[in-house]
GROMACS .gro file of C-alpha atoms in nm:
model
  379
    1MET     CA    1   0.809  -0.740  -0.378
    2LEU     CA    2   1.010  -0.636  -0.098
    3GLN     CA    3   1.135  -0.246  -0.139
    4PHE     CA    4   1.505  -0.197  -0.097
    5ASP     CA    5   1.637   0.206  -0.086
    6ARG     CA    6   1.867   0.250   0.137
    7LEU     CA    7   2.251   0.337   0.142
    8PHE     CA    8   2.526   0.298   0.390
    9LYS     CA    9   2.877   0.484   0.417
   10SER     CA   10   3.201   0.277   0.453
   11GLU     CA   11   3.473   0.494   0.638
   12SER     CA   12   3.766   0.541   0.469
   13LYS     CA   13   4.141   0.498   0.710
   14LYS     CA   14   4.304   0.786   0.799
   15LEU     CA   15   4.708   0.735   0.716
   16GLN     CA   16   4.957   0.723   1.017
   17LEU     CA   17   5.239   0.937   1.023
   18CYS     CA   18   5.509   0.846   1.224
   19SER     CA   19   5.911   1.123   1.198
   20LEU     CA   20   5.739   1.322   0.931
   21VAL     CA   21   6.060   1.532   0.897
   22ASN     CA   22   6.284   1.230   0.796
   23ARG     CA   23   6.044   1.030   0.621
   24ARG     CA   24   5.932   1.363   0.412
   25LEU     CA   25   6.076   1.214   0.099
   26PRO     CA   26   5.948   0.856   0.061
   27LEU     CA   27   5.577   1.054   0.200
   28CYS     CA   28   5.586   1.299  -0.084
   29ILE     CA   29   5.675   0.976  -0.312
   30VAL     CA   30   5.363   0.753  -0.169
   31TRP     CA   31   5.127   1.061  -0.180
   32ILE     CA   32   5.198   1.133  -0.570
   33CYS     CA   33   5.170   0.750  -0.627
   34LEU     CA   34   4.791   0.797  -0.427
   35LEU     CA   35   4.696   1.040  -0.606
   36LEU     CA   36   4.786   0.882  -0.971
   37ALA     CA   37   4.581   0.573  -0.812
   38ALA     CA   38   4.339   0.734  -0.728
   39PRO     CA   39   4.097   0.832  -1.006
   40SER     CA   40   4.165   0.416  -1.175
   41ALA     CA   41   4.019   0.323  -0.789
   42PHE     CA   42   3.735   0.494  -0.809
   43ALA     CA   43   3.646   0.465  -1.218
   44GLN     CA   44   3.649   0.103  -1.160
   45SER     CA   45   3.436   0.166  -0.822
   46GLU     CA   46   3.148   0.350  -0.985
   47ARG     CA   47   3.199   0.144  -1.317
   48LEU     CA   48   3.107  -0.197  -1.011
   49GLN     CA   49   2.848   0.031  -0.879
   50LYS     CA   50   2.688   0.036  -1.177
   51GLU     CA   51   2.661  -0.295  -1.296
   52ALA     CA   52   2.567  -0.382  -0.937
   53ARG     CA   53   2.260  -0.173  -0.942
   54GLN     CA   54   2.195  -0.296  -1.325
   55LEU     CA   55   2.182  -0.636  -1.201
   56ALA     CA   56   1.981  -0.580  -0.901
   57LYS     CA   57   1.673  -0.388  -1.149
   58GLU     CA   58   1.684  -0.722  -1.412
   59ALA     CA   59   1.646  -0.939  -1.085
   60ARG     CA   60   1.350  -0.760  -0.899
   61GLU     CA   61   1.172  -0.745  -1.318
   62SER     CA   62   1.316  -1.086  -1.313
   63ILE     CA   63   1.047  -1.132  -0.951
   64SER     CA   64   0.796  -0.979  -1.097
   65LEU     CA   65   0.797  -1.227  -1.377
   66GLY     CA   66   0.790  -1.518  -1.072
   67GLU     CA   67   1.184  -1.548  -1.294
   68PHE     CA   68   1.306  -1.662  -0.901
   69TYR     CA   69   1.641  -1.842  -1.021
   70ALA     CA   70   1.695  -1.597  -1.245
   71ALA     CA   71   1.657  -1.296  -0.972
   72ALA     CA   72   1.867  -1.475  -0.694
   73GLU     CA   73   2.175  -1.533  -0.916
   74LYS     CA   74   2.160  -1.167  -1.087
   75PHE     CA   75   2.120  -1.027  -0.729
   76SER     CA   76   2.361  -1.310  -0.556
   77ARG     CA   77   2.612  -1.149  -0.895
   78ALA     CA   78   2.520  -0.751  -0.730
   79SER     CA   79   2.613  -0.841  -0.356
   80LYS     CA   80   2.956  -0.980  -0.494
   81LEU     CA   81   2.970  -0.714  -0.708
   82VAL     CA   82   2.884  -0.430  -0.324
   83PRO     CA   83   2.920  -0.677  -0.062
   84LYS     CA   84   2.826  -0.407   0.187
   85ASN     CA   85   2.496  -0.319  -0.015
   86ILE     CA   86   2.235  -0.476   0.259
   87ASP     CA   87   1.969  -0.440   0.011
   88TYR     CA   88   2.100  -0.678  -0.244
   89GLN     CA   89   2.138  -0.937   0.079
   90ILE     CA   90   1.754  -0.872   0.118
   91GLY     CA   91   1.714  -0.937  -0.192
   92LEU     CA   92   1.841  -1.203  -0.269
   93ALA     CA   93   1.722  -1.369   0.088
   94ASN     CA   94   1.421  -1.303  -0.116
   95ALA     CA   95   1.463  -1.443  -0.407
   96ARG     CA   96   1.575  -1.720  -0.230
   97TYR     CA   97   1.263  -1.712   0.017
   98PHE     CA   98   1.075  -1.756  -0.318
   99LEU     CA   99   1.262  -2.046  -0.454
  100GLN     CA  100   1.154  -2.237  -0.093
  101ASP     CA  101   1.517  -2.203  -0.033
  102PHE     CA  102   1.441  -2.118   0.370
  103THR     CA  103   1.768  -2.214   0.530
  104GLY     CA  104   1.920  -2.011   0.283
  105ALA     CA  105   1.731  -1.711   0.285
  106MET     CA  106   1.716  -1.705   0.667
  107THR     CA  107   2.086  -1.746   0.717
  108ILE     CA  108   2.136  -1.417   0.467
  109CYS     CA  109   1.851  -1.203   0.718
  110MET     CA  110   2.033  -1.338   1.063
  111PRO     CA  111   2.311  -1.001   1.039
  112LEU     CA  112   2.046  -0.793   0.903
  113MET     CA  113   1.803  -0.848   1.244
  114THR     CA  114   2.077  -0.775   1.418
  115SER     CA  115   2.319  -0.561   1.278
  116LYS     CA  116   2.264  -0.218   1.511
  117ARG     CA  117   2.077  -0.061   1.236
  118PRO     CA  118   1.811  -0.392   1.199
  119LEU     CA  119   1.648  -0.412   0.879
  120LEU     CA  120   1.243  -0.399   0.812
  121GLU     CA  121   1.258  -0.674   0.510
  122ALA     CA  122   1.506  -0.918   0.738
  123PHE     CA  123   1.225  -0.967   0.987
  124GLN     CA  124   0.985  -1.030   0.736
  125VAL     CA  125   1.127  -1.249   0.505
  126PHE     CA  126   1.287  -1.435   0.855
  127GLY     CA  127   0.943  -1.453   0.987
  128ASN     CA  128   0.798  -1.541   0.621
  129CYS     CA  129   1.028  -1.834   0.644
  130GLN     CA  130   0.890  -1.986   0.961
  131ASP     CA  131   0.579  -1.955   0.871
  132ALA     CA  132   0.579  -2.164   0.566
  133THR     CA  133   0.793  -2.435   0.726
  134GLY     CA  134   0.510  -2.466   0.998
  135LYS     CA  135   0.644  -2.239   1.263
  136SER     CA  136   0.357  -1.974   1.301
  137TYR     CA  137   0.451  -1.873   1.636
  138GLU     CA  138   0.764  -1.863   1.602
  139ALA     CA  139   0.695  -1.593   1.297
  140LEU     CA  140   0.459  -1.441   1.498
  141ALA     CA  141   0.772  -1.387   1.759
  142THR     CA  142   0.987  -1.285   1.493
  143TYR     CA  143   0.706  -1.030   1.369
  144ARG     CA  144   0.690  -0.920   1.754
  145LEU     CA  145   1.059  -0.868   1.721
  146GLY     CA  146   1.068  -0.661   1.435
  147LEU     CA  147   0.768  -0.399   1.625
  148GLN     CA  148   1.036  -0.377   1.864
  149HIS     CA  149   1.274  -0.127   1.619
  150PHE     CA  150   0.940  -0.011   1.416
  151PRO     CA  151   0.682  -0.014   1.646
  152LYS     CA  152   0.446   0.204   1.343
  153SER     CA  153   0.559  -0.023   1.085
  154GLY     CA  154   0.181  -0.195   0.895
  155ALA     CA  155   0.405  -0.419   0.704
  156LEU     CA  156   0.540  -0.626   0.993
  157TYR     CA  157   0.128  -0.591   1.099
  158MET     CA  158   0.045  -0.719   0.772
  159GLU     CA  159   0.226  -1.014   0.786
  160MET     CA  160   0.120  -1.108   1.146
  161GLY     CA  161  -0.219  -1.080   0.966
  162ILE     CA  162  -0.176  -1.332   0.692
  163VAL     CA  163  -0.072  -1.643   0.940
  164GLU     CA  164  -0.303  -1.572   1.176
  165PHE     CA  165  -0.544  -1.626   0.754
  166GLY     CA  166  -0.344  -1.938   0.727
  167ARG     CA  167  -0.456  -2.032   1.104
  168ASN     CA  168  -0.850  -1.972   1.054
  169ARG     CA  169  -0.871  -1.691   1.262
  170ASP     CA  170  -1.038  -1.426   1.063
  171ALA     CA  171  -1.070  -1.154   1.342
  172ALA     CA  172  -0.762  -1.215   1.461
  173ALA     CA  173  -0.626  -1.155   1.171
  174LEU     CA  174  -0.816  -0.811   1.090
  175ALA     CA  175  -0.702  -0.665   1.373
  176TYR     CA  176  -0.387  -0.691   1.341
  177TRP     CA  177  -0.450  -0.589   0.959
  178GLU     CA  178  -0.669  -0.267   1.132
  179THR     CA  179  -0.391  -0.208   1.358
  180GLY     CA  180  -0.119  -0.170   1.068
  181ILE     CA  181  -0.359   0.117   0.932
  182ARG     CA  182  -0.453   0.286   1.231
  183LEU     CA  183  -0.002   0.294   1.315
  184GLN     CA  184   0.058   0.320   0.894
  185PRO     CA  185  -0.243   0.464   0.727
  186ASP     CA  186  -0.072   0.484   0.387
  187PHE     CA  187   0.027   0.082   0.339
  188ALA     CA  188  -0.256   0.037   0.135
  189PRO     CA  189  -0.192  -0.401   0.143
  190ASN     CA  190  -0.359  -0.387   0.521
  191TYR     CA  191  -0.665  -0.237   0.365
  192TYR     CA  192  -0.632  -0.447   0.041
  193PHE     CA  193  -0.632  -0.803   0.311
  194ALA     CA  194  -0.948  -0.640   0.600
  195ALA     CA  195  -1.178  -0.610   0.280
  196PRO     CA  196  -1.289  -0.914   0.179
  197VAL     CA  197  -1.251  -1.024   0.482
  198LEU     CA  198  -1.497  -0.751   0.595
  199LEU     CA  199  -1.728  -0.810   0.322
  200LYS     CA  200  -1.732  -1.215   0.429
  201MET     CA  201  -1.837  -1.109   0.770
  202GLY     CA  202  -2.119  -0.868   0.595
  203ASP     CA  203  -1.976  -0.540   0.744
  204TYR     CA  204  -2.008  -0.397   0.346
  205ALA     CA  205  -1.965  -0.055   0.452
  206TRP     CA  206  -1.669  -0.075   0.531
  207ALA     CA  207  -1.552  -0.325   0.318
  208ALA     CA  208  -1.617  -0.077   0.089
  209ASN     CA  209  -1.452   0.204   0.249
  210TYR     CA  210  -1.130   0.012   0.259
  211ALA     CA  211  -1.111  -0.091  -0.125
  212GLU     CA  212  -1.179   0.277  -0.190
  213VAL     CA  213  -0.908   0.389  -0.004
  214MET     CA  214  -0.656   0.094  -0.157
  215ILE     CA  215  -0.735   0.168  -0.484
  216ASN     CA  216  -0.662   0.546  -0.409
  217LEU     CA  217  -0.311   0.452  -0.277
  218SER     CA  218  -0.222   0.131  -0.494
  219GLN     CA  219  -0.382   0.263  -0.808
  220SER     CA  220  -0.294   0.011  -1.078
  221GLY     CA  221  -0.213  -0.343  -1.058
  222GLU     CA  222  -0.402  -0.704  -1.033
  223ARG     CA  223  -0.501  -0.599  -0.696
  224VAL     CA  224  -0.640  -0.231  -0.767
  225THR     CA  225  -0.837  -0.473  -1.039
  226GLU     CA  226  -0.944  -0.719  -0.720
  227MET     CA  227  -1.088  -0.430  -0.534
  228SER     CA  228  -1.258  -0.235  -0.755
  229LEU     CA  229  -1.462  -0.543  -0.803
  230LEU     CA  230  -1.469  -0.548  -0.455
  231LEU     CA  231  -1.604  -0.223  -0.385
  232MET     CA  232  -1.956  -0.288  -0.621
  233GLN     CA  233  -1.996  -0.641  -0.452
  234ALA     CA  234  -2.015  -0.461  -0.102
  235HIS     CA  235  -2.240  -0.210  -0.263
  236GLU     CA  236  -2.398  -0.473  -0.469
  237ALA     CA  237  -2.420  -0.740  -0.138
  238ALA     CA  238  -2.583  -0.460   0.057
  239ARG     CA  239  -2.857  -0.402  -0.189
  240GLN     CA  240  -2.937  -0.771  -0.152
  241PHE     CA  241  -2.912  -0.812   0.201
  242ASP     CA  242  -3.004  -0.497   0.448
  243TYR     CA  243  -2.848  -0.211   0.270
  244GLN     CA  244  -3.018   0.004   0.527
  245LYS     CA  245  -2.823  -0.146   0.757
  246ALA     CA  246  -2.498  -0.181   0.594
  247PHE     CA  247  -2.469   0.165   0.459
  248LEU     CA  248  -2.670   0.390   0.609
  249TRP     CA  249  -2.543   0.443   0.996
  250GLN     CA  250  -2.236   0.539   0.869
  251PHE     CA  251  -2.378   0.855   0.628
  252PHE     CA  252  -2.348   1.181   0.888
  253ARG     CA  253  -2.731   1.216   1.013
  254PRO     CA  254  -2.848   1.564   1.144
  255SER     CA  255  -2.759   1.496   1.510
  256ASP     CA  256  -2.402   1.526   1.333
  257GLY     CA  257  -2.459   1.890   1.268
  258ALA     CA  258  -2.490   1.861   0.928
  259THR     CA  259  -2.659   2.096   0.649
  260SER     CA  260  -2.749   2.121   0.304
  261ALA     CA  261  -2.811   2.417   0.067
  262THR     CA  262  -3.005   2.207  -0.132
  263MET     CA  263  -3.204   1.976   0.071
  264GLU     CA  264  -3.285   1.909   0.411
  265PRO     CA  265  -3.107   1.656   0.633
  266SER     CA  266  -3.461   1.534   0.749
  267ARG     CA  267  -3.462   1.390   0.371
  268TYR     CA  268  -3.177   1.201   0.361
  269HIS     CA  269  -3.247   0.878   0.450
  270GLN     CA  270  -3.520   0.871   0.167
  271LEU     CA  271  -3.409   1.075  -0.090
  272LEU     CA  272  -3.129   0.754  -0.062
  273ASN     CA  273  -3.398   0.465   0.010
  274GLU     CA  274  -3.519   0.637  -0.372
  275ALA     CA  275  -3.183   0.653  -0.490
  276TYR     CA  276  -3.179   0.227  -0.426
  277SER     CA  277  -3.480   0.182  -0.517
  278SER     CA  278  -3.530   0.351  -0.890
  279GLU     CA  279  -3.218   0.150  -0.942
  280PHE     CA  280  -3.347  -0.211  -0.905
  281THR     CA  281  -3.626  -0.400  -1.024
  282ASP     CA  282  -3.763  -0.787  -0.893
  283THR     CA  283  -3.484  -0.966  -1.191
  284THR     CA  284  -3.225  -0.808  -1.093
  285SER     CA  285  -2.920  -0.654  -0.838
  286ARG     CA  286  -2.605  -0.524  -1.020
  287ILE     CA  287  -2.606  -0.148  -0.982
  288SER     CA  288  -2.476   0.111  -1.236
  289ILE     CA  289  -2.160   0.312  -1.197
  290GLY     CA  290  -2.354   0.606  -1.279
  291LYS     CA  291  -2.624   0.548  -1.048
  292LEU     CA  292  -2.376   0.441  -0.772
  293ALA     CA  293  -2.158   0.763  -0.759
  294GLU     CA  294  -2.544   0.964  -0.690
  295ILE     CA  295  -2.583   0.709  -0.426
  296ARG     CA  296  -2.190   0.792  -0.364
  297ARG     CA  297  -2.266   1.137  -0.418
  298PHE     CA  298  -2.529   1.181  -0.064
  299VAL     CA  299  -2.237   1.204   0.205
  300CYS     CA  300  -2.076   1.531   0.034
  301HIS     CA  301  -2.410   1.675   0.046
  302TRP     CA  302  -2.411   1.622   0.413
  303MET     CA  303  -2.110   1.692   0.523
  304PRO     CA  304  -2.151   1.921   0.829
  305ALA     CA  305  -1.943   2.207   0.883
  306LYS     CA  306  -1.760   2.104   1.190
  307ALA     CA  307  -1.548   1.745   1.168
  308PRO     CA  308  -1.837   1.476   1.359
  309LYS     CA  309  -1.631   1.159   1.511
  310ASN     CA  310  -1.644   0.946   1.219
  311ALA     CA  311  -1.386   0.670   1.139
  312ALA     CA  312  -1.457   0.788   0.760
  313LEU     CA  313  -1.464   1.129   0.798
  314SER     CA  314  -1.081   1.124   0.609
  315LEU     CA  315  -1.233   0.949   0.305
  316TYR     CA  316  -1.488   1.149   0.317
  317GLN     CA  317  -1.305   1.477   0.295
  318TRP     CA  318  -1.113   1.259  -0.022
  319GLN     CA  319  -1.475   1.257  -0.108
  320GLN     CA  320  -1.583   1.624  -0.139
  321ARG     CA  321  -1.209   1.763  -0.251
  322VAL     CA  322  -1.251   1.550  -0.597
  323VAL     CA  323  -1.656   1.672  -0.643
  324ASP     CA  324  -1.513   2.032  -0.551
  325ALA     CA  325  -1.266   1.955  -0.829
  326GLY     CA  326  -1.560   1.847  -1.110
  327PHE     CA  327  -1.489   1.510  -1.069
  328TRP     CA  328  -1.672   1.316  -0.930
  329ASN     CA  329  -1.826   1.122  -1.170
  330ALA     CA  330  -1.473   1.085  -1.386
  331TYR     CA  331  -1.371   0.999  -1.038
  332ASN     CA  332  -1.624   0.716  -1.026
  333TYR     CA  333  -1.592   0.493  -1.314
  334TRP     CA  334  -1.201   0.537  -1.265
  335LEU     CA  335  -1.262   0.291  -0.926
  336LEU     CA  336  -1.515   0.059  -1.052
  337ALA     CA  337  -1.368   0.073  -1.415
  338ASP     CA  338  -1.244  -0.309  -1.373
  339ALA     CA  339  -1.643  -0.376  -1.242
  340ARG     CA  340  -1.763  -0.283  -1.502
  341PRO     CA  341  -1.589  -0.310  -1.803
  342GLU     CA  342  -1.807  -0.229  -2.143
  343LYS     CA  343  -1.979   0.027  -1.936
  344ALA     CA  344  -1.691   0.254  -1.835
  345MET     CA  345  -1.519   0.187  -2.198
  346ASN     CA  346  -1.845   0.378  -2.310
  347TRP     CA  347  -1.855   0.642  -2.097
  348LEU     CA  348  -1.493   0.721  -2.100
  349GLU     CA  349  -1.549   0.704  -2.498
  350ASN     CA  350  -1.764   0.992  -2.492
  351ASN     CA  351  -1.578   1.169  -2.160
  352LYS     CA  352  -1.200   1.104  -2.295
  353SER     CA  353  -1.175   1.529  -2.252
  354GLU     CA  354  -1.329   1.537  -1.866
  355PHE     CA  355  -1.177   1.200  -1.753
  356GLU     CA  356  -0.805   1.262  -1.915
  357GLU     CA  357  -0.840   1.608  -1.674
  358PHE     CA  358  -0.900   1.414  -1.371
  359GLU     CA  359  -0.628   1.183  -1.505
  360THR     CA  360  -0.413   1.510  -1.463
  361TRP     CA  361  -0.568   1.659  -1.147
  362LEU     CA  362  -0.504   1.288  -0.979
  363MET     CA  363  -0.132   1.298  -1.042
  364ARG     CA  364  -0.107   1.639  -0.882
  365ASN     CA  365  -0.335   1.532  -0.552
  366SER     CA  366  -0.375   1.247  -0.372
  367ILE     CA  367  -0.572   1.123  -0.073
  368HIS     CA  368  -0.236   1.058   0.167
  369LYS     CA  369  -0.262   1.405   0.287
  370HIS     CA  370  -0.647   1.307   0.399
  371LEU     CA  371  -0.509   1.003   0.547
  372LYS     CA  372  -0.362   1.182   0.870
  373ARG     CA  373  -0.630   1.070   1.075
  374ALA     CA  374  -0.647   0.662   0.955
  375VAL     CA  375  -0.995   0.534   0.776
  376VAL     CA  376  -1.028   0.274   1.038
  377ARG     CA  377  -1.300   0.117   1.208
  378PRO     CA  378  -1.375   0.248   1.535
  379GLU     CA  379  -1.223  -0.007   1.799
   0.00000   0.00000   0.00000
């Protein structure tokens, strides 16, 4: 769903006064009339604005429910009430896109793309319409045109990745999504699209990293459920194949200057190997949230005093912050609840107060400040 939050101001016309001395009396009469009429005009304008806002709110709810005809009708009415509000216009274009009225959607977008202040979402919807009609090259050209105005837009790189993914060009799609992550690290959809591609490629460590960042950025919704499942799947797949190759490389090593008060750095690989091995038998590849939390905590013991050149450092610093706050277990059950719902529910029932404290803490803290340095695979 596109976001529509812009406000625009209109210029008022100035009164042209001529022969002021000779026309003083008529002007006074006109001025008095204007004063009397102003409250009524203002009240009418405010009423229309309020009605349009309500219609737009209902339209967005209709889109979230898949009721696109209703959404289009409400956005259309809102646009007629307040013609200069481009949020309602792009909302109508988006609804028409979902109704597969691509010509209608593109007609609305064109002036929004060519105005003095182009609208980012207009390039998205216009390009999406082109892609939906089989014009993928034209769609890519539209998104690139948008990047000339919005060079750091994660949304446009997301759209370009989706086009390439639809053409079965996974590597090209991944390149676009990861470029979007580098340029706009707090834009969650690029992590969401990149993670399953990396899982498919066998890069379990970075699939897990992207899934965790995405969950932290979005925190709720169907996509978060998908990422929770993927995060657990990445660890299980790594164990089933070659988890040492998948995960060990990305953690801090003694050569990075890592130190620990409770463990010797030289024993890191041995301890992680023991942690994995003790959890599994020959008949299962499923790992519990509790054991995975223990394994994932190793990185916190090996956090170096000086930041190494590690591409996932920002994520590790966020994890360290969670540990320092005393919520590591609650955090992992929150991340992986959808992957092990029954086990998570049992833990929550037995640790209700701890989890409530964590939720309160999470509302006041977030991963965003740690993403000044993007969590993204090295180029």
